[in-house]
Amino acid sequence: MNIKKILNFFRRFKLQKLKIERSLAVAGILHGSRAYIGPEVLHIDLTNECNNNCIACWCRSPLLEDKSMPDWERKLVLPLDLLKRVLNDISSMSGLKQVKLVGGGEPFMHPHIFEVIKHIKEKDANIAIDINTNFSLIGENEADRLFELGVDSLTVSLWAGSPDIYTLTHPNQSADTFRRIQRTLGYISKLKNKKSTNGPFIRIHNVIMNINYKDINQMLAFGFDVGADAIQFVPVDPVKGKTETLLLNDSEKKELLVNLYSIRKRYDHSTNRYSLDDGRSISLPDFDGFIRRIDKLNTASGAYDEDKIEEMPCYVGWLFARIMTTGNVVPCCKGHRMALGNVYKDSFQKIWNSKKYREFRIKAKNLKKSHTYFSAIGNNASNKTGCYNCDNLWQNEPMHKLIMSLPLRKNKLLFSK
């Protein structure tokens, strides 16, 4: 299809506020299977090596036993030369806005993480870098380097607001680790104030389960204490038959909801900020969404997003990609078993435009997520298959709102296959 024709459509209906790249992403969605531009967000699993055994981890929780990640997979690391080649390939496609360095392990255990960061910023300084980390390996020297390289944000997976709860959710760590993390986060906050800069943005990520649900107020106090920018809460997503013991029961769920509604009284929905009497405030991204998830939580299976997932198409095939330590390219955060290609064998561009990826886009947009096609996504809670919980709703919901706002029916816009 002629790109000019696509862009003229958006100009015709006075949608100039959409940037060209977003217009091209929408055009691909309207087409139904083709992508006219690369992903907006790329997750890269740098390494599966990790120094933690977080209690709810899909890979290393001591509760997993025989379902734990096998030894051969725990040792996987994406080599620097492959990472550079893939990043060069993707950046040539245009459209990339954020690279998130994550993994089945701890990104700061990758031997060349700072070189990876440097390479991304040298390719395009406007690409935002977020690192999902347990933060236990970062001291003042590493923090200084993150400032130097221009890392945009850190998602600190903590799961606690106090040393006692931290050691319960991280069985191989100690209270001293928690205090060291606390000191380093405070150091970053002071450094940001000294340099008069907003970055790196510090987001504390807390997975809520029956071990730590009573610690939420302490989590908020901790965030204020270390000068964090945001605190994010999500319910635990269990592995069937193993970590379901971490799920809230009905009485715990009710107790938590009472506390959340109390916190909500100090929450400004227009700004997503929680405020104290002294005027200090902190961002609680999608706090109402967290309350909805706890309210909808199936305390037997752990499912909480089914109503949201079934009410809209999935657009993630045009917006997102994840590269695993195996080299497999998967279409969404929870699609770790749905390989659509492998960067050891093919270029990312070839995979992104492949028949297999186009098939995923068609089915994700049109099929119900209970369809067996999606059985390789998620942890298969209870008797569910596929997308019973979704970590890409933050992309799907606003895109669906945008798509539904377009004058498609009235103007009978059709894109040829």
Coordinates of C-alpha atoms in Angstrom, one line a residue:
M1 CA 0.0 0.0 0.0
N2 CA 1.2 3.5 -0.8
I3 CA 2.3 5.3 2.4
K4 CA 1.1 8.6 1.1
K5 CA -2.4 7.2 0.8
I6 CA -2.3 6.1 4.5
L7 CA -1.1 9.5 5.7
N8 CA -3.6 11.4 3.6
F9 CA -6.4 9.5 5.3
F10 CA -5.3 10.9 8.7
R11 CA -4.9 14.4 7.3
R12 CA -8.3 14.2 5.7
F13 CA -10.1 13.5 8.9
K14 CA -8.1 16.1 10.8
L15 CA -6.1 13.7 12.9
Q16 CA -2.9 15.6 12.4
K17 CA -2.2 15.4 16.1
L18 CA -1.2 11.8 15.5
K19 CA 2.5 11.6 14.8
I20 CA 3.5 10.0 11.5
E21 CA 4.9 6.9 13.3
R22 CA 1.7 6.4 15.3
S23 CA -0.3 6.9 12.2
L24 CA 1.6 4.2 10.5
A25 CA 1.1 1.8 13.4
V26 CA -2.6 2.5 13.3
A27 CA -2.6 1.9 9.5
G28 CA -1.1 -1.5 10.1
I29 CA -3.8 -2.3 12.5
L30 CA -6.5 -1.2 10.1
H31 CA -4.9 -3.4 7.4
G32 CA -5.2 -6.3 9.7
S33 CA -1.8 -8.1 9.5
R34 CA 0.8 -5.9 8.0
A35 CA 3.2 -3.7 10.0
Y36 CA 4.3 -0.5 8.2
I37 CA 6.7 0.4 11.1
G38 CA 8.7 -1.4 13.8
P39 CA 7.6 -1.9 17.4
E40 CA 7.3 1.1 19.7
V41 CA 8.5 -0.9 22.7
L42 CA 11.2 -3.6 22.7
H43 CA 11.9 -5.8 25.7
I44 CA 15.3 -7.6 25.7
D45 CA 16.0 -10.4 28.1
L46 CA 19.8 -9.8 28.5
T47 CA 20.5 -12.8 30.7
N48 CA 18.8 -15.5 32.7
E49 CA 21.5 -15.4 35.4
C50 CA 20.2 -14.1 38.7
N51 CA 21.4 -13.6 42.3
N52 CA 17.8 -13.8 43.7
N53 CA 15.2 -16.5 44.2
C54 CA 12.1 -14.3 44.5
I55 CA 9.3 -16.3 46.0
A56 CA 6.8 -15.6 43.2
C57 CA 9.3 -15.8 40.3
W58 CA 8.3 -17.9 37.3
C59 CA 11.9 -19.1 36.9
R60 CA 13.6 -19.5 40.3
S61 CA 11.0 -19.5 43.1
P62 CA 11.9 -22.2 45.6
L63 CA 8.2 -23.2 45.4
L64 CA 8.5 -24.3 41.7
E65 CA 10.5 -27.5 42.3
D66 CA 10.4 -29.5 39.1
K67 CA 8.9 -26.5 37.2
S68 CA 11.9 -24.3 37.9
M69 CA 14.0 -23.0 35.0
P70 CA 16.5 -25.8 34.0
D71 CA 20.2 -25.3 34.7
W72 CA 21.1 -24.9 31.0
E73 CA 18.6 -22.1 30.5
R74 CA 19.6 -20.3 33.7
K75 CA 23.1 -19.8 32.2
L76 CA 21.9 -18.2 28.9
V77 CA 23.2 -14.7 28.1
L78 CA 22.7 -12.7 24.9
P79 CA 26.1 -11.9 23.4
L80 CA 27.1 -8.2 22.9
D81 CA 27.7 -8.6 19.1
L82 CA 24.2 -10.1 18.6
L83 CA 22.6 -7.4 20.7
K84 CA 24.3 -4.7 18.6
R85 CA 23.3 -6.3 15.4
V86 CA 19.6 -6.7 16.5
L87 CA 19.5 -3.1 17.8
N88 CA 21.0 -1.8 14.6
D89 CA 18.4 -3.7 12.6
I90 CA 15.4 -2.5 14.7
S91 CA 16.6 1.1 14.7
S92 CA 16.7 1.2 10.9
M93 CA 13.0 0.3 10.9
S94 CA 12.0 3.5 12.8
G95 CA 9.2 3.8 15.3
L96 CA 11.2 2.5 18.3
K97 CA 10.5 4.6 21.4
Q98 CA 11.6 2.5 24.3
V99 CA 14.0 -0.4 25.1
K100 CA 13.4 -2.2 28.3
L101 CA 16.2 -4.4 29.6
V102 CA 14.7 -7.2 31.5
G103 CA 15.1 -11.0 31.5
G104 CA 14.5 -14.3 33.2
G105 CA 17.4 -13.1 35.4
E106 CA 18.9 -9.9 36.6
P107 CA 20.0 -7.5 33.8
F108 CA 23.0 -6.2 35.9
M109 CA 24.5 -9.7 35.8
H110 CA 25.1 -9.2 32.1
P111 CA 28.8 -8.6 31.6
H112 CA 28.3 -5.9 29.1
I113 CA 25.1 -4.1 30.3
F114 CA 26.7 -0.7 30.3
E115 CA 28.0 -1.2 26.7
V116 CA 24.5 -2.2 25.6
I117 CA 23.1 1.0 27.2
K118 CA 25.8 3.1 25.5
H119 CA 25.1 1.5 22.1
I120 CA 21.4 2.2 22.3
K121 CA 21.9 5.8 23.2
E122 CA 24.5 6.3 20.5
K123 CA 22.0 4.9 17.9
D124 CA 19.3 7.3 19.0
A125 CA 19.5 9.4 22.2
N126 CA 15.7 9.8 22.1
I127 CA 15.1 6.1 22.7
A128 CA 14.1 5.7 26.3
I129 CA 15.9 3.0 28.3
D130 CA 14.2 1.4 31.2
I131 CA 15.9 -1.4 33.3
N132 CA 13.9 -3.9 35.3
T133 CA 16.1 -4.8 38.2
N134 CA 16.1 -6.2 41.7
F135 CA 18.6 -3.4 42.4
S136 CA 20.7 -5.5 44.8
L137 CA 23.9 -5.2 42.6
I138 CA 23.8 -1.4 42.3
G139 CA 26.0 0.8 44.4
E140 CA 27.0 4.4 44.1
N141 CA 29.5 3.7 41.4
E142 CA 26.9 1.9 39.2
A143 CA 24.4 4.7 40.0
D144 CA 26.9 7.3 38.8
R145 CA 27.4 5.3 35.5
L146 CA 23.6 5.2 34.9
F147 CA 23.5 9.0 35.2
E148 CA 26.5 9.3 32.9
L149 CA 24.9 7.1 30.2
G150 CA 21.5 8.8 30.4
V151 CA 19.4 5.9 31.5
D152 CA 15.8 7.2 31.6
S153 CA 14.2 5.0 34.2
L154 CA 14.7 2.1 36.6
T155 CA 11.9 -0.3 37.5
V156 CA 13.0 -1.6 40.9
S157 CA 11.4 -5.0 41.8
L158 CA 11.2 -4.8 45.6
W159 CA 7.9 -6.4 46.8
A160 CA 8.3 -5.0 50.3
G161 CA 8.4 -1.9 52.4
S162 CA 10.2 -3.3 55.4
P163 CA 13.3 -5.6 55.9
D164 CA 11.2 -8.5 57.4
I165 CA 8.9 -8.7 54.4
Y166 CA 11.8 -8.3 52.0
T167 CA 13.5 -11.4 53.4
L168 CA 10.2 -13.4 53.2
T169 CA 9.7 -12.5 49.5
H170 CA 13.4 -12.9 48.7
P171 CA 14.4 -16.1 50.7
N172 CA 18.2 -16.0 49.8
Q173 CA 18.6 -12.3 50.7
S174 CA 19.0 -10.5 54.0
A175 CA 17.7 -7.4 55.8
D176 CA 21.1 -5.9 55.0
T177 CA 20.4 -6.2 51.2
F178 CA 17.1 -4.3 51.8
R179 CA 19.0 -1.5 53.6
R180 CA 21.6 -1.3 50.9
I181 CA 19.0 -0.9 48.3
Q182 CA 17.4 1.8 50.5
R183 CA 20.6 3.7 50.7
T184 CA 21.4 3.5 47.0
L185 CA 17.9 4.7 46.0
G186 CA 18.3 7.6 48.5
Y187 CA 21.7 8.4 46.9
I188 CA 20.1 8.5 43.4
S189 CA 17.4 10.8 44.7
K190 CA 19.9 13.2 46.2
L191 CA 22.0 13.1 43.0
K192 CA 18.9 14.0 40.9
N193 CA 18.3 17.0 43.2
K194 CA 21.9 18.1 43.0
K195 CA 22.0 17.8 39.2
S196 CA 18.5 19.2 38.8
T197 CA 17.4 16.4 36.6
N198 CA 14.4 14.1 36.3
G199 CA 16.3 11.0 35.4
P200 CA 16.6 8.2 36.0
F201 CA 12.9 8.0 36.9
I202 CA 12.6 5.5 39.8
R203 CA 9.6 3.2 39.7
I204 CA 9.3 0.7 42.6
H205 CA 7.4 -2.4 41.4
N206 CA 5.6 -4.4 44.1
V207 CA 4.0 -7.8 43.3
I208 CA 1.2 -8.3 45.9
M209 CA 0.5 -11.7 47.5
N210 CA -0.6 -13.1 50.9
I211 CA 3.0 -12.6 52.3
N212 CA 3.1 -8.9 51.7
Y213 CA -0.4 -7.5 51.3
K214 CA -0.3 -6.0 54.8
D215 CA 2.9 -4.2 54.0
I216 CA 1.4 -1.8 51.4
N217 CA 1.4 1.2 53.7
Q218 CA 5.0 0.6 54.5
M219 CA 5.7 0.3 50.8
L220 CA 4.2 3.8 50.3
A221 CA 6.3 5.1 53.3
F222 CA 9.4 3.5 51.8
G223 CA 8.8 5.2 48.4
F224 CA 8.6 8.6 50.1
D225 CA 11.7 7.9 52.2
V226 CA 13.9 7.1 49.3
G227 CA 12.5 9.8 47.0
A228 CA 11.1 7.4 44.4
D229 CA 9.0 8.9 41.6
A230 CA 6.4 6.1 41.4
I231 CA 5.2 3.0 43.1
Q232 CA 3.4 0.3 41.0
F233 CA 1.3 -2.5 42.4
V234 CA 0.3 -5.7 40.6
P235 CA -1.3 -8.9 41.9
V236 CA 0.8 -12.1 41.9
D237 CA 0.5 -14.2 38.7
P238 CA 0.9 -17.8 39.8
V239 CA 2.4 -20.8 38.2
K240 CA -0.3 -23.5 38.2
G241 CA 0.2 -26.1 40.9
K242 CA 3.2 -24.4 42.4
T243 CA 3.0 -20.7 43.4
E244 CA -0.8 -20.6 43.8
T245 CA -0.2 -20.9 47.6
L246 CA 0.8 -17.2 47.4
L247 CA -2.7 -16.1 46.3
L248 CA -4.8 -14.0 48.6
N249 CA -7.8 -15.9 50.0
D250 CA -11.2 -14.3 50.1
S251 CA -10.9 -12.7 53.6
E252 CA -7.4 -11.4 52.7
K253 CA -8.7 -10.0 49.5
K254 CA -11.5 -8.1 51.4
E255 CA -9.0 -6.8 53.9
L256 CA -6.8 -5.5 51.2
L257 CA -9.6 -3.8 49.3
V258 CA -10.6 -1.9 52.5
N259 CA -7.1 -0.6 52.8
L260 CA -6.8 0.2 49.1
Y261 CA -10.1 2.3 49.2
S262 CA -8.7 4.1 52.2
I263 CA -5.5 4.9 50.3
R264 CA -7.6 6.0 47.4
K265 CA -9.1 8.8 49.4
R266 CA -5.7 10.6 49.1
Y267 CA -5.3 9.6 45.4
D268 CA -5.9 12.2 42.6
H269 CA -7.3 10.4 39.6
S270 CA -6.4 13.2 37.2
T271 CA -2.7 13.1 38.1
N272 CA -2.4 9.5 39.4
R273 CA -0.7 10.9 42.5
Y274 CA -1.1 10.0 46.2
S275 CA -0.5 12.9 48.6
L276 CA 0.4 13.3 52.2
D277 CA -0.7 16.1 54.6
D278 CA 2.7 17.7 54.3
G279 CA 2.3 18.3 50.6
R280 CA 4.5 15.5 49.4
S281 CA 3.1 13.3 46.7
I282 CA 4.1 10.2 44.7
S283 CA 2.8 8.7 41.4
L284 CA 0.7 5.5 41.7
P285 CA 0.4 4.4 38.0
D286 CA -3.0 2.9 37.3
F287 CA -3.9 2.6 41.0
D288 CA -7.6 2.2 40.0
G289 CA -6.6 -0.6 37.7
F290 CA -4.8 -2.4 40.6
I291 CA -8.0 -2.0 42.7
R292 CA -10.0 -3.5 39.8
R293 CA -7.6 -6.4 39.5
I294 CA -7.8 -7.2 43.2
D295 CA -11.6 -6.9 43.1
K296 CA -11.8 -9.2 40.1
L297 CA -9.1 -11.6 41.4
N298 CA -10.1 -15.3 41.2
T299 CA -8.6 -16.4 44.5
A300 CA -8.4 -20.0 43.2
S301 CA -6.7 -19.5 39.9
G302 CA -5.1 -16.0 40.1
A303 CA -7.0 -14.7 37.0
Y304 CA -7.9 -11.1 37.1
D305 CA -7.9 -9.5 33.6
E306 CA -10.4 -11.7 31.7
D307 CA -13.1 -9.1 31.5
K308 CA -10.7 -6.5 30.0
I309 CA -9.1 -8.9 27.6
E310 CA -12.3 -10.2 26.1
E311 CA -13.8 -6.8 25.5
M312 CA -11.2 -5.6 23.0
P313 CA -8.9 -6.8 20.3
C314 CA -5.2 -7.3 21.0
Y315 CA -3.0 -4.8 19.1
V316 CA 0.3 -5.9 20.7
G317 CA 1.6 -7.4 17.4
W318 CA 2.0 -3.9 16.0
L319 CA 3.3 -2.2 19.1
F320 CA 5.7 -4.5 21.0
A321 CA 8.2 -7.3 20.8
R322 CA 10.3 -9.3 23.3
I323 CA 13.6 -11.0 22.6
M324 CA 14.4 -13.9 24.9
T325 CA 17.8 -15.1 26.0
T326 CA 17.3 -18.1 23.5
G327 CA 17.1 -15.5 20.7
N328 CA 13.4 -16.3 20.3
V329 CA 11.2 -13.3 19.4
V330 CA 7.8 -13.4 21.2
P331 CA 4.9 -11.0 20.7
C332 CA 4.0 -10.0 24.3
C333 CA 5.2 -9.9 27.9
K334 CA 3.6 -13.2 28.8
G335 CA 4.2 -14.9 25.4
H336 CA 7.5 -16.4 26.5
R337 CA 6.5 -19.8 25.0
M338 CA 5.2 -18.4 21.7
A339 CA 8.2 -18.1 19.4
L340 CA 7.6 -16.2 16.2
G341 CA 11.2 -16.4 15.0
N342 CA 14.8 -16.4 16.3
V343 CA 17.4 -13.6 15.9
Y344 CA 20.2 -16.2 15.8
K345 CA 18.7 -17.4 12.5
D346 CA 17.0 -14.4 10.9
S347 CA 17.1 -10.6 11.1
F348 CA 14.5 -9.0 13.3
Q349 CA 13.0 -7.2 10.3
K350 CA 12.5 -10.5 8.6
I351 CA 10.8 -12.0 11.6
W352 CA 8.7 -8.9 12.2
N353 CA 7.3 -9.1 8.6
S354 CA 7.1 -12.8 8.5
K355 CA 4.1 -14.9 7.7
K356 CA 4.1 -16.3 11.3
Y357 CA 4.0 -12.8 12.8
R358 CA 1.3 -11.7 10.4
E359 CA -0.7 -14.7 11.4
F360 CA -0.4 -13.7 15.1
R361 CA -1.6 -10.2 14.4
I362 CA -4.7 -11.5 12.6
K363 CA -5.6 -14.0 15.3
A364 CA -4.8 -11.6 18.2
K365 CA -7.0 -9.0 16.7
N366 CA -9.9 -11.2 15.8
L367 CA -10.0 -14.4 17.9
K368 CA -11.3 -14.7 21.5
K369 CA -8.3 -15.1 23.8
S370 CA -9.7 -18.3 25.2
H371 CA -8.9 -19.9 21.8
T372 CA -6.3 -22.7 21.9
Y373 CA -4.0 -20.7 19.6
F374 CA -3.1 -18.6 22.7
S375 CA -2.4 -21.6 25.0
A376 CA 1.4 -20.8 24.8
I377 CA 0.8 -17.4 26.5
G378 CA 0.8 -17.0 30.2
N379 CA 1.0 -19.7 32.9
N380 CA -2.3 -21.5 32.1
A381 CA -4.0 -20.8 35.5
S382 CA -6.5 -23.4 36.5
N383 CA -8.5 -24.5 33.4
K384 CA -7.8 -21.3 31.5
T385 CA -5.8 -21.1 28.3
G386 CA -3.9 -18.1 27.1
C387 CA -4.5 -14.5 28.0
Y388 CA -6.3 -14.6 31.3
N389 CA -3.9 -11.9 32.7
C390 CA -2.2 -9.3 30.5
D391 CA 0.9 -7.2 31.0
N392 CA 0.3 -5.3 27.8
L393 CA -3.0 -3.7 28.7
W394 CA -1.2 -0.4 29.1
Q395 CA -0.7 -0.5 25.3
N396 CA -3.9 -2.2 24.2
E397 CA -6.4 0.0 26.1
P398 CA -5.2 3.4 24.7
M399 CA -4.8 2.0 21.2
H400 CA -8.3 0.5 21.3
K401 CA -9.7 3.9 22.4
L402 CA -7.9 5.5 19.5
I403 CA -9.1 3.0 16.9
M404 CA -12.7 3.3 18.1
S405 CA -12.5 7.1 17.8
L406 CA -11.7 6.9 14.0
P407 CA -14.5 7.5 11.5
L408 CA -14.1 4.0 9.9
R409 CA -17.7 2.9 9.6
K410 CA -19.0 6.2 8.4
N411 CA -16.4 6.4 5.7
K412 CA -16.2 2.7 4.9
L413 CA -12.4 2.8 5.0
L414 CA -11.0 -0.4 3.6
F415 CA -7.3 -1.4 3.4
S416 CA -6.4 -4.1 0.9
K417 CA -4.6 -7.2 2.1

